[in-house]
Phi, psi and omega in degrees: 000143176276353178260145181276143177294145183305310183297322179299314179296309184297324180288313188278334182260000179299129187272053179294148177288325175235106186252064181295143177087350179265090187263343181270151174246131176250144182226116173263139186221152172227130177245125179233148172253131180261126176240103185049244186274351183248164175226153183235123178288129180257326183195155172205160179163200178214156178225162171224159181297152177242162182309119176084001181215122180287152186298326180297318179293321177301316180294318180299321176296318180299311184287328178296330180288348180287341184055062184300141179290117182294345179272358180242157179258139181233147175232127178246134176239128177246144167237114186241149179285333176227150172291158181293147172289174182302313182296317179294321177301320177296315179300316181295316180299317178296320179299315180297324178293330180282340182233079182293346180270009184240133174247147182231128173246131180237121175250125188244138177285319183219159176265130180263131174227118177286126184292338182283317191255321185060032181266350186302320177303319178295321177300317179294322178296317179294322178296316177297318179296330179284356175110356178289137174269118183237139182207165175271142179293140176247178178307317181302319180291319176297318179300314179299312180300316180303318183275345183254318190247352189249137174284085191263358180051038177060024172274140179289148177288131175240120178292159179264164178298129179093357182303308183295313182299317179292323177299316180296314180301312182292324178296321177295318179298316178296318180300319178296321179296319186277350177299139173302145186302327179294329177289324177297316178298320178298319179295317179300317178298319180297319179294322178296316179299320180281352180077026181259000000 
């Protein structure tokens, strides 16, 4: 099935602040071609990481095989259960530089931070600098995913307790990561002056 089972979606995309045991990354995608003011959907579906290969790299391989027309504009939208790791962020940034006619929007359920390296914030900054639009999923995004990618048996999406609060918390964290470093230093100085 090209649609994800409800339980699979709800378990893997839940935006918990601490999501222990959720080791797989799922990526729901929509690929559109833009023709002037209109757009045409070319493909949609979902992928998950495979042994030894992260889902972002799997998708990049998949889309590179399409042999995209350089004279046309394409927009890809991802909804991912985890933000990309540092290495995947580098791969995505390089891919975007190779395809200037392609735009990428990434909506993430949770932020991934490898406890060993702590390089992921820098990866997200580089990805953002390469032109990817990155954001945390909100209720609206979950609702869209539920109706587009999930075998929902026509049941309405019901958010879980803490969905909104966790989205706001993660969005603030992402915004701090994406701030230019000089602004972060300015904020630290302001907090020191205020005694915070």
